[in-house]
Coordinates of C-alpha atoms in Angstrom, one line a residue:
Chain A
M1 CA -24.1 -2.7 6.0
T2 CA -23.7 -1.0 9.4
Q3 CA -20.8 1.4 10.1
L4 CA -20.7 2.6 13.6
A5 CA -19.0 5.9 14.2
L6 CA -18.6 9.0 16.3
V7 CA -19.4 12.5 14.9
I8 CA -17.6 15.1 16.9
D9 CA -18.9 18.7 16.8
L10 CA -16.0 21.1 17.0
N11 CA -18.4 23.9 17.2
V12 CA -19.6 22.5 20.6
C13 CA -16.6 21.0 22.3
V14 CA -15.3 23.0 25.2
G15 CA -12.1 20.9 25.8
C16 CA -13.1 19.7 29.2
H17 CA -11.4 16.3 28.9
A18 CA -14.6 14.5 30.3
C19 CA -14.6 12.1 27.2
V20 CA -10.9 11.4 28.1
T21 CA -11.5 10.4 31.7
S22 CA -14.6 8.6 31.1
C23 CA -13.1 6.6 28.3
K24 CA -10.3 5.7 30.5
Q25 CA -12.5 4.8 33.4
W26 CA -14.8 2.6 31.3
N27 CA -12.2 0.8 29.4
T28 CA -9.4 0.3 32.1
S29 CA -12.1 -1.7 34.1
G30 CA -13.6 -3.4 31.0
W31 CA -12.6 -5.9 28.1
A32 CA -9.8 -3.5 26.9
G33 CA -8.4 -3.0 30.2
P34 CA -6.2 -2.5 32.0
M35 CA -4.9 0.7 30.5
A36 CA -1.5 0.9 32.3
D37 CA -0.3 4.1 33.9
F38 CA 3.2 4.6 34.8
N39 CA 4.5 7.2 37.1
P40 CA 1.1 8.9 37.3
Y41 CA 2.1 11.3 40.1
G42 CA 5.5 11.7 39.1
A43 CA 7.6 14.1 36.9
D44 CA 7.2 12.2 33.6
P45 CA 3.7 10.4 33.7
T46 CA 2.8 8.2 30.8
G47 CA -0.1 5.8 30.1
T48 CA -2.4 4.4 27.6
F49 CA -5.5 6.4 26.4
F50 CA -7.9 5.7 23.5
N51 CA -8.9 9.3 23.4
R52 CA -7.1 12.7 23.7
V53 CA -8.3 16.2 23.6
Q54 CA -6.0 18.6 21.8
T55 CA -6.0 22.3 21.4
F56 CA -5.3 24.4 18.5
E57 CA -5.4 28.1 18.0
V58 CA -6.6 29.3 14.6
G59 CA -5.8 32.9 13.3
E60 CA -3.6 35.5 14.4
F61 CA -4.2 37.4 17.6
P62 CA -6.5 39.0 18.4
H63 CA -8.6 37.5 15.7
T64 CA -8.2 34.0 17.0
Q65 CA -10.5 30.9 17.5
T66 CA -9.5 28.2 20.0
V67 CA -10.4 24.7 18.6
H68 CA -10.5 21.7 21.0
F69 CA -10.0 18.6 19.1
P70 CA -10.9 15.2 20.4
K71 CA -8.9 12.5 18.7
S72 CA -9.6 8.9 18.7
C73 CA -9.5 6.0 16.2
L74 CA -11.5 6.9 13.3
H75 CA -12.6 3.3 12.4
C76 CA -11.8 3.8 8.9
E77 CA -13.7 2.1 6.1
D78 CA -10.3 1.2 4.4
P79 CA -8.2 1.0 7.5
P80 CA -4.5 0.8 6.6
C81 CA -3.7 -0.8 9.9
V82 CA -5.5 -4.0 9.3
P83 CA -3.9 -5.5 6.1
V84 CA -0.4 -4.8 7.5
C85 CA -1.0 -6.8 10.8
P86 CA 1.0 -10.1 10.4
T87 CA -0.8 -12.0 12.9
G88 CA -4.4 -11.0 12.1
A89 CA -4.8 -9.5 15.5
S90 CA -5.9 -6.2 13.9
Y91 CA -9.2 -6.6 12.3
K92 CA -12.3 -4.7 11.1
R93 CA -15.8 -6.3 12.2
K94 CA -18.0 -6.8 9.3
E95 CA -21.2 -6.5 11.1
D96 CA -20.7 -3.0 12.7
G97 CA -17.4 -1.8 11.0
I98 CA -15.6 -1.4 14.4
V99 CA -11.8 -1.8 14.1
L100 CA -10.5 -3.9 17.0
V101 CA -7.4 -5.6 18.2
D102 CA -7.3 -9.2 19.5
Y103 CA -5.0 -8.9 22.5
D104 CA -4.4 -12.6 22.7
K105 CA -2.9 -12.7 19.1
C106 CA -1.1 -9.2 19.1
I107 CA 2.7 -9.7 19.2
G108 CA 3.5 -5.9 19.9
C109 CA 5.4 -5.5 16.8
K110 CA 4.0 -1.9 16.4
Y111 CA 3.7 -2.2 12.6
C112 CA -0.1 -1.2 12.7
S113 CA 0.9 2.0 14.5
W114 CA 3.4 3.1 11.7
A115 CA 0.5 2.2 9.2
C116 CA -2.0 4.6 10.8
P117 CA -1.5 8.2 9.7
Y118 CA -3.5 9.5 12.6
G119 CA -1.5 8.1 15.4
V120 CA -4.3 6.7 17.3
R121 CA -2.9 3.3 18.2
E122 CA -0.9 3.0 21.5
L123 CA 1.2 0.2 22.7
D124 CA 0.2 -0.6 26.2
E125 CA 3.5 -0.8 28.2
A126 CA 2.2 -3.1 30.7
Q127 CA 0.6 -5.8 28.4
K128 CA 3.0 -5.0 25.5
V129 CA 0.1 -5.2 23.0
M130 CA -1.5 -2.6 20.8
K131 CA -4.6 -0.9 21.9
K132 CA -7.0 1.6 20.5
C133 CA -10.5 2.9 20.7
T134 CA -13.1 0.0 20.6
L135 CA -16.2 2.3 20.4
C136 CA -16.9 0.6 23.9
V137 CA -17.9 -2.5 22.1
D138 CA -18.2 -4.0 25.6
R139 CA -21.0 -1.4 26.4
I140 CA -23.0 -0.5 23.2
Y141 CA -24.3 -4.2 23.0
D142 CA -24.5 -4.9 26.6
Q143 CA -28.3 -5.8 27.4
T144 CA -28.0 -5.2 31.0
I145 CA -27.5 -1.5 30.3
P146 CA -30.7 0.7 29.7
E147 CA -31.1 0.9 26.0
D148 CA -30.6 4.9 25.9
R149 CA -27.2 4.3 27.7
R150 CA -25.8 1.8 25.3
K151 CA -23.5 4.3 23.9
P152 CA -19.7 4.8 24.1
A153 CA -18.7 6.2 27.6
C154 CA -17.3 9.4 25.9
V155 CA -20.6 10.2 24.3
I156 CA -22.5 9.7 27.6
A157 CA -20.0 11.7 29.5
C158 CA -19.8 14.8 27.1
P159 CA -21.6 17.8 28.9
T160 CA -22.2 19.7 25.7
S161 CA -23.5 16.8 23.6
A162 CA -20.4 17.4 21.3
R163 CA -20.3 13.7 20.6
L164 CA -22.8 12.0 18.5
F165 CA -22.9 8.1 18.0
G166 CA -24.6 6.1 15.4
D167 CA -24.5 4.2 12.0
V168 CA -23.1 6.6 9.3
H169 CA -24.3 4.1 6.6
D170 CA -27.9 4.7 7.6
P171 CA -28.9 7.9 5.8
D172 CA -31.6 8.7 8.4
S173 CA -29.5 8.2 11.5
E174 CA -28.8 11.2 13.8
V175 CA -25.0 11.1 12.8
S176 CA -25.8 10.9 9.1
V177 CA -28.1 13.8 9.3
A178 CA -25.6 15.7 11.4
I179 CA -22.8 15.1 8.7
R180 CA -25.2 16.1 5.9
E181 CA -26.7 19.2 7.5
A182 CA -23.7 20.7 9.3
G183 CA -21.0 19.9 6.7
G184 CA -19.3 16.9 8.4
Y185 CA -15.7 16.1 7.3
A186 CA -13.2 13.5 7.4
L187 CA -9.6 13.9 8.7
M188 CA -6.7 13.6 6.0
P189 CA -8.8 12.8 3.2
E190 CA -5.7 12.7 1.0
W191 CA -4.8 9.1 2.0
G192 CA -8.1 7.5 1.1
T193 CA -8.7 5.7 4.3
R194 CA -12.3 6.9 4.4
P195 CA -12.6 7.5 8.1
A196 CA -16.0 6.3 9.6
N197 CA -15.7 9.0 12.4
H198 CA -16.5 12.7 11.2
Y199 CA -15.9 16.2 12.4
L200 CA -18.5 19.0 12.5
P201 CA -16.7 22.2 11.7
R202 CA -16.9 25.6 13.5
R203 CA -19.7 27.5 12.2
R204 CA -21.4 30.9 13.1
T205 CA -24.1 30.6 15.8
A206 CA -25.3 34.2 16.0
I207 CA -29.1 34.8 16.5
R208 CA -30.7 37.2 14.3
I209 CA -33.0 39.4 16.5
H210 CA -35.2 42.1 15.0
P211 CA -36.5 45.0 17.2
D212 CA -40.1 43.9 16.6
E213 CA -39.2 40.7 18.2
L214 CA -38.5 42.5 21.5
V215 CA -41.3 45.0 21.4
R216 CA -44.7 43.5 20.4
A217 CA -45.7 45.6 17.2
D218 CA -48.9 43.8 16.7
N219 CA -50.6 44.0 20.2
P220 CA -54.1 42.8 19.3
L221 CA -55.6 45.1 22.0
T222 CA -54.7 48.1 19.9
K223 CA -56.8 46.6 17.1
E224 CA -59.9 46.0 19.1
D225 CA -60.8 49.7 19.9
V226 CA -60.7 48.9 23.7
A227 CA -60.0 51.9 25.9
L228 CA -57.1 51.2 27.9
P229 CA -57.3 51.8 31.5
S230 CA -55.7 55.1 32.4
A231 CA -54.0 56.3 35.8
D232 CA -57.2 57.8 37.0
N233 CA -59.5 55.3 35.6
T234 CA -58.5 52.0 37.1
L235 CA -59.8 48.5 36.9
E236 CA -61.3 48.9 40.4
D237 CA -63.4 51.8 39.1
A238 CA -64.7 49.7 36.4
I239 CA -65.8 47.0 38.9
M240 CA -67.4 49.5 41.0
Chain C
M1 CA 10.3 7.8 13.3
H2 CA 12.3 6.5 16.2
P3 CA 15.0 4.4 15.0
A4 CA 14.9 1.1 16.9
F5 CA 18.2 -0.6 17.2
S6 CA 16.4 -4.1 17.0
V7 CA 15.4 -3.2 13.5
I8 CA 18.7 -1.5 12.5
F9 CA 20.5 -4.6 13.4
L10 CA 17.9 -7.0 11.9
T11 CA 17.9 -5.4 8.4
T12 CA 21.6 -4.8 8.1
L13 CA 22.6 -8.2 9.5
I14 CA 20.2 -10.2 7.3
G15 CA 21.0 -7.9 4.3
A16 CA 24.7 -8.8 4.6
G17 CA 23.7 -12.4 5.1
Q18 CA 21.7 -12.5 2.0
G19 CA 24.5 -10.6 0.1
L20 CA 27.1 -13.2 1.2
F21 CA 24.9 -15.9 0.0
L22 CA 24.4 -14.3 -3.3
A23 CA 28.2 -13.9 -3.7
L24 CA 28.8 -17.8 -2.9
Y25 CA 26.0 -18.5 -5.4
T26 CA 27.6 -16.2 -8.0
A27 CA 30.9 -17.7 -7.7
Q28 CA 29.5 -21.1 -8.1
S29 CA 27.5 -20.2 -11.1
Y30 CA 30.7 -18.8 -12.7
A31 CA 32.5 -22.0 -11.8
A32 CA 29.8 -24.2 -13.3
F33 CA 30.4 -22.5 -16.7
G34 CA 34.1 -22.7 -16.2
L35 CA 34.7 -19.1 -15.7
L36 CA 36.1 -19.4 -12.4
P37 CA 38.1 -22.2 -10.8
A38 CA 35.9 -24.5 -8.6
Q39 CA 36.3 -24.4 -5.0
D40 CA 36.5 -27.0 -2.3
G41 CA 33.0 -27.1 -0.9
A42 CA 34.0 -28.0 2.6
A43 CA 36.8 -25.1 2.7
F44 CA 34.8 -22.3 1.1
H45 CA 31.1 -22.8 0.4
G46 CA 30.3 -24.8 3.5
P47 CA 32.0 -22.4 6.1
G48 CA 30.5 -19.5 4.0
S49 CA 27.0 -20.9 4.3
L50 CA 27.6 -21.2 8.0
M51 CA 28.7 -17.5 8.1
V52 CA 25.4 -16.6 6.3
L53 CA 23.3 -18.5 8.9
L54 CA 25.2 -16.9 11.6
L55 CA 24.4 -13.4 10.2
M56 CA 20.6 -14.4 9.5
G57 CA 20.4 -16.0 13.0
A58 CA 21.9 -12.8 14.8
G59 CA 19.4 -10.6 12.7
L60 CA 16.5 -12.9 13.6
A61 CA 17.6 -12.6 17.3
A62 CA 17.7 -8.9 17.1
S63 CA 14.3 -8.8 15.6
F64 CA 12.9 -10.6 18.7
F65 CA 13.9 -7.5 20.8
H66 CA 11.4 -5.5 18.6
L67 CA 8.4 -7.6 19.7
G68 CA 6.4 -6.7 22.9
R69 CA 5.2 -10.4 23.0
P70 CA 8.2 -12.4 21.5
E71 CA 6.7 -15.8 22.6
R72 CA 3.9 -15.3 20.0
A73 CA 6.2 -14.4 17.2
W74 CA 5.0 -17.6 15.4
R75 CA 1.7 -15.9 14.9
A76 CA 3.2 -13.5 12.5
A77 CA 3.3 -16.1 9.6
A78 CA -0.6 -15.9 9.4
Q79 CA -1.3 -12.9 7.3
W80 CA 0.9 -13.5 4.3
R81 CA -1.8 -12.6 1.9
T82 CA -1.9 -8.9 2.9
S83 CA 1.1 -8.2 5.1
W84 CA 4.7 -7.7 3.9
L85 CA 5.9 -8.5 7.5
S86 CA 4.3 -11.7 7.6
R87 CA 5.8 -12.5 4.3
E88 CA 9.2 -11.7 5.5
V89 CA 8.6 -13.8 8.6
I90 CA 8.0 -16.9 6.2
V91 CA 10.7 -16.2 3.7
L92 CA 13.4 -15.6 6.1
P93 CA 13.4 -19.3 7.8
A94 CA 12.8 -20.6 4.4
F95 CA 16.0 -18.8 3.2
M96 CA 17.8 -20.0 6.1
G97 CA 16.7 -23.5 5.6
S98 CA 17.8 -23.6 2.0
V99 CA 21.2 -22.1 2.8
F100 CA 21.6 -24.7 5.5
L101 CA 21.0 -27.4 2.9
Y102 CA 23.2 -25.7 0.4
G103 CA 26.1 -25.6 2.9
L104 CA 25.4 -29.3 3.8
L105 CA 25.6 -30.3 0.3
H106 CA 28.9 -28.6 -0.1
W107 CA 30.3 -29.6 3.1
L108 CA 29.5 -33.3 2.3
G109 CA 30.6 -32.7 -1.2
W110 CA 27.5 -34.5 -2.6
N111 CA 27.0 -33.3 -6.1
P112 CA 26.0 -35.9 -8.6
A113 CA 24.9 -34.8 -12.0
L114 CA 21.1 -35.3 -12.0
A115 CA 20.7 -34.2 -15.7
R116 CA 22.9 -32.8 -18.3
L117 CA 21.8 -29.8 -20.4
S118 CA 25.1 -30.1 -22.4
P119 CA 28.1 -32.2 -22.2
D120 CA 29.8 -29.6 -20.1
F121 CA 26.8 -28.3 -18.0
A122 CA 25.3 -30.8 -15.3
V123 CA 22.2 -30.1 -13.2
S124 CA 23.5 -30.9 -9.7
P125 CA 21.7 -30.8 -6.3
Q126 CA 24.1 -27.9 -5.2
M127 CA 22.9 -25.9 -8.3
L128 CA 19.1 -26.6 -7.6
V129 CA 19.3 -25.8 -4.0
G130 CA 21.4 -22.8 -4.7
S131 CA 19.0 -21.4 -7.2
A132 CA 16.1 -21.9 -4.9
A133 CA 18.1 -20.1 -2.1
M134 CA 19.0 -17.3 -4.5
L135 CA 15.2 -16.7 -5.4
L136 CA 14.5 -16.7 -1.7
A137 CA 17.3 -14.2 -1.0
F138 CA 15.8 -11.7 -3.5
A139 CA 12.4 -12.4 -2.3
L140 CA 13.4 -11.6 1.3
F141 CA 15.1 -8.4 0.2
V142 CA 11.7 -7.4 -1.6
C143 CA 9.8 -8.3 1.6
T144 CA 12.1 -6.4 3.8
G145 CA 11.9 -3.4 1.6
M146 CA 8.3 -3.5 1.0
I147 CA 7.6 -3.4 4.7
Y148 CA 8.7 0.2 4.6
A149 CA 7.9 1.0 1.0
C150 CA 4.3 0.1 1.1
L151 CA 3.5 2.7 3.9
R152 CA 2.0 5.2 1.4
F153 CA 1.9 8.1 3.9
I154 CA 5.5 7.8 5.0
Q155 CA 6.6 9.5 1.8
E156 CA 10.3 9.1 2.4
W157 CA 9.9 5.3 2.2
H158 CA 7.0 5.0 -0.2
T159 CA 9.3 4.7 -3.4
P160 CA 10.9 1.8 -5.4
L161 CA 14.2 3.3 -4.3
T162 CA 13.6 1.9 -0.9
V163 CA 13.5 -1.8 -2.0
I164 CA 16.3 -1.1 -4.6
N165 CA 18.5 0.3 -1.7
F166 CA 17.8 -2.7 0.4
I167 CA 18.8 -5.0 -2.3
L168 CA 22.0 -3.0 -3.2
L169 CA 23.2 -2.1 0.2
G170 CA 22.7 -5.7 1.3
T171 CA 24.5 -7.3 -1.6
A172 CA 27.3 -4.7 -1.5
S173 CA 28.1 -5.6 2.1
G174 CA 27.8 -9.2 1.4
F175 CA 30.2 -9.1 -1.5
V176 CA 32.6 -7.0 0.6
L177 CA 32.4 -9.9 3.3
A178 CA 32.9 -12.5 0.5
A179 CA 36.0 -10.6 -0.7
A180 CA 37.3 -10.6 2.8
F181 CA 36.4 -14.3 3.5
S182 CA 37.8 -15.4 0.2
S183 CA 41.1 -13.6 0.8
T184 CA 41.7 -16.1 3.6
A185 CA 39.7 -19.2 2.5
A186 CA 40.0 -19.0 -1.3
P187 CA 42.5 -16.6 -2.5
D188 CA 42.0 -17.3 -6.3
L189 CA 38.4 -15.7 -5.8
D190 CA 39.0 -12.5 -3.9
H191 CA 39.9 -10.5 -7.0
F192 CA 36.4 -11.6 -8.4
F193 CA 34.6 -10.7 -5.3
T194 CA 36.4 -7.5 -4.8
G195 CA 35.4 -6.4 -8.2
W196 CA 31.9 -7.3 -7.7
A197 CA 31.9 -5.6 -4.3
L198 CA 33.3 -2.3 -5.8
A199 CA 30.6 -2.3 -8.6
L200 CA 27.7 -2.9 -6.0
T201 CA 29.0 -0.3 -3.6
L202 CA 29.0 2.2 -6.4
A203 CA 25.7 1.1 -7.7
A204 CA 24.4 1.4 -4.2
A205 CA 25.8 4.8 -3.9
V206 CA 24.1 6.1 -7.0
F207 CA 20.6 4.8 -5.8
R208 CA 21.1 5.9 -2.1
V209 CA 22.1 9.3 -3.3
A210 CA 19.1 9.4 -5.7
A211 CA 16.8 8.5 -2.7
L212 CA 18.3 11.3 -0.6
M213 CA 17.6 13.8 -3.5
R214 CA 14.1 12.6 -3.9
N215 CA 13.4 13.0 -0.3
R216 CA 14.9 16.3 0.0
R217 CA 12.4 17.6 -2.6
L218 CA 9.4 16.0 -0.9
T219 CA 6.4 18.1 0.1
P220 CA 4.3 16.6 2.8
R221 CA 0.9 15.7 1.5
S222 CA -0.6 16.0 4.9
T223 CA -0.6 19.4 6.9
L224 CA -2.1 20.6 10.0
Q225 CA -5.0 21.9 8.0
T226 CA -5.8 18.5 6.6
A227 CA -5.1 16.9 10.1
I228 CA -7.7 18.6 11.9
G229 CA -9.9 19.8 8.9
V230 CA -9.6 23.6 9.7
K231 CA -9.1 25.7 6.5
H232 CA -6.9 28.3 7.7
P233 CA -3.3 29.2 7.0
R234 CA -2.4 30.1 10.6
I235 CA -2.8 27.1 13.0
A236 CA -0.8 26.8 16.0
Q237 CA -1.1 23.7 18.5
K238 CA -1.5 25.0 22.1
S239 CA -1.9 21.5 23.8
Q240 CA -1.3 17.8 22.8
G241 CA -3.7 16.7 25.6
F242 CA -1.1 15.6 28.0
L243 CA 2.0 17.0 29.8
G244 CA 4.1 13.8 30.0
G245 CA 5.1 11.4 27.2
S246 CA 3.1 8.8 25.4
F247 CA 3.6 6.1 22.8
N248 CA 2.9 8.8 20.2
T249 CA 5.7 11.0 21.4
R250 CA 8.2 8.2 21.8
E251 CA 7.8 5.9 18.7
F252 CA 7.5 8.6 16.0
F253 CA 10.2 11.2 16.9
H254 CA 13.9 10.6 16.7
G255 CA 14.5 13.2 19.3
Q256 CA 17.7 14.6 17.6
G257 CA 18.4 18.0 16.1
A258 CA 18.8 18.6 12.4
G259 CA 22.5 18.8 13.1
V260 CA 22.7 15.4 14.2
L261 CA 20.7 14.1 11.2
R262 CA 23.0 16.0 8.7
G263 CA 26.1 14.6 10.6
V264 CA 24.8 11.1 10.4
K265 CA 24.0 11.4 6.6
W266 CA 27.6 12.5 5.8
L267 CA 28.9 9.7 8.2
F268 CA 27.3 7.0 6.4
L269 CA 28.0 8.5 2.9
A270 CA 31.7 8.4 3.9
L271 CA 31.6 5.0 5.7
V272 CA 29.2 3.0 3.3
F273 CA 30.4 4.3 0.0
V274 CA 33.6 6.7 -0.2
L275 CA 35.9 4.9 2.0
P276 CA 34.9 1.3 1.0
A277 CA 35.2 2.3 -2.7
I278 CA 38.8 3.7 -2.2
L279 CA 39.6 0.6 -0.1
L280 CA 38.2 -1.8 -2.6
A281 CA 39.9 -0.2 -5.5
T282 CA 43.3 -0.5 -3.8
A283 CA 42.5 -4.1 -2.8
L284 CA 41.8 -4.8 -6.6
A285 CA 45.4 -3.7 -7.2
E286 CA 46.9 -5.4 -4.3
P287 CA 44.7 -7.9 -2.6
A288 CA 45.2 -8.4 1.2
A289 CA 43.1 -10.1 3.9
G290 CA 43.5 -7.4 6.6
P291 CA 42.3 -4.5 4.7
L292 CA 39.4 -6.4 3.2
W293 CA 38.1 -7.5 6.7
A294 CA 38.4 -3.7 7.8
T295 CA 36.5 -2.6 4.8
F296 CA 33.8 -4.9 5.7
L297 CA 33.5 -3.7 9.4
L298 CA 34.0 -0.1 8.2
Q299 CA 30.9 -0.4 5.8
Y300 CA 28.8 -2.4 8.2
A301 CA 29.2 0.4 10.8
G302 CA 28.2 2.8 7.9
L303 CA 25.3 0.6 7.3
L304 CA 24.1 0.8 10.9
A305 CA 24.3 4.8 10.5
E306 CA 22.6 4.5 7.2
R307 CA 19.7 2.6 8.6
W308 CA 19.5 4.9 11.6
F309 CA 19.1 7.8 9.2
F310 CA 16.6 5.9 7.2
F311 CA 14.3 5.7 10.1
A312 CA 15.0 9.2 11.5
Q313 CA 14.4 10.8 8.2
A314 CA 11.0 9.3 7.9
N315 CA 8.4 11.9 8.9
H316 CA 5.2 10.2 10.1
P317 CA 1.9 12.5 9.4
Q318 CA 0.9 11.5 13.1
N319 CA 3.6 13.9 14.3
L320 CA 1.4 16.9 13.1
Y321 CA -0.7 16.3 16.1
Y322 CA 2.1 16.4 18.7
Q323 CA 3.8 19.8 17.9
A324 CA 3.5 21.4 21.4
V325 CA 3.1 19.8 24.7
A326 CA 1.2 22.5 26.4

């Protein structure tokens, strides 16, 4: 069974919000749109977003690390938002594990948002229905898009490749390997929601350089008993 | 959580409605065994059922203000297999329907003996419909309570005390209303209802205070560490990703200080339990219509504060992600 998901590398994310804006651009003009904005240039702007990038400071100055934390629907394998929905508008697709909302059935009761511990569902104030990340379901299967571009908009947009996309149930996929090799983890594991999206932790990326990697210690010329040209014995002398 | 007045009115109004019906049914059951004088259905049970229906209707109307798309509300009956909200949506009209039938039977006075269990005890249509409505009233209390109690990560709600309190607070206010109503419509019952109302108010006080004590000792299972998966004792949010508000900052925060919360707590403890208990005890000694109606209104106002506090006190784990704007 396929479970599509994002793997977000917190070691690489620079907090540029490119995923936020590309998500909004793609989805506001696509199947999930429009994603309403109110008062966008005023004092108190508000609007619907499927993806937010938050920033946390870990440690105590001066020993701190800045962690940029992109946050969107985790497409839980046991999504608590789905069974509570009274209309069946909220559902998890069997074929690829994406959690979606049927905007034509949603009554806007907000109960699913209460049932999500991650706060990734947002009521669209214009359409008055619940919206959330669709994993760009209207993009990843679109045959008119070149195959290597059939990925969620946020993944395409990320300038540092901090976002990976794939099937976390396939042990050989890029995302499964990343989770396995880099210690990928799920958010709030205490609630047993089994999020499909994983995060890769901050890790040390120092390069170890030995002096003999900078200065060539095993110069083959020294081993071949060749008289190196000196200042007064130039190459031109040898030719002459 | 942000206390929505639509849901505050829904849960308090239907609670009182269910409680009032249970009071009517209790009186009828006592009368069936000859423990209370039988009442004229057209003067007491009929208008009483009408009052139940008005309360339930008002609660139902309030609930529509909670919906973004009220015109699709009928769809909410679909997922009764998994959703307590869906179950509530089914049980509520079923209860109203059976109360309507119950009231109609009393209004018309149509009560032939269908069977006799003993020479003194006849099975009547009023008894059958009343029993069905009684079961539905309790089912509705369970559905309403479970809507909140089933959300496992809202720890303040995830306890059997939530369901118990919905039952006890609803029946207490319903029996106070029955006492007030009977003091004008059926004076030989008001002592009976006042006694029940006092007992239920005291029982509700015990369980509501138990819930308050339990919630004071809760430790949140989710922390900033599990929320972002960084194992470090010192984590401070520097940005929530936007400068204005969002659904997340509006729906899950009550926006009041700790002082307001404490104040509302003491207010509802006084209005729902202490004052009504004193007034009901006085009414037991000296029944009078005016003070009983005042007791109901006082307690209902207190229940609005109680329900506000119930929502405001619930701490949603998503709030961990919204601790600092920028």
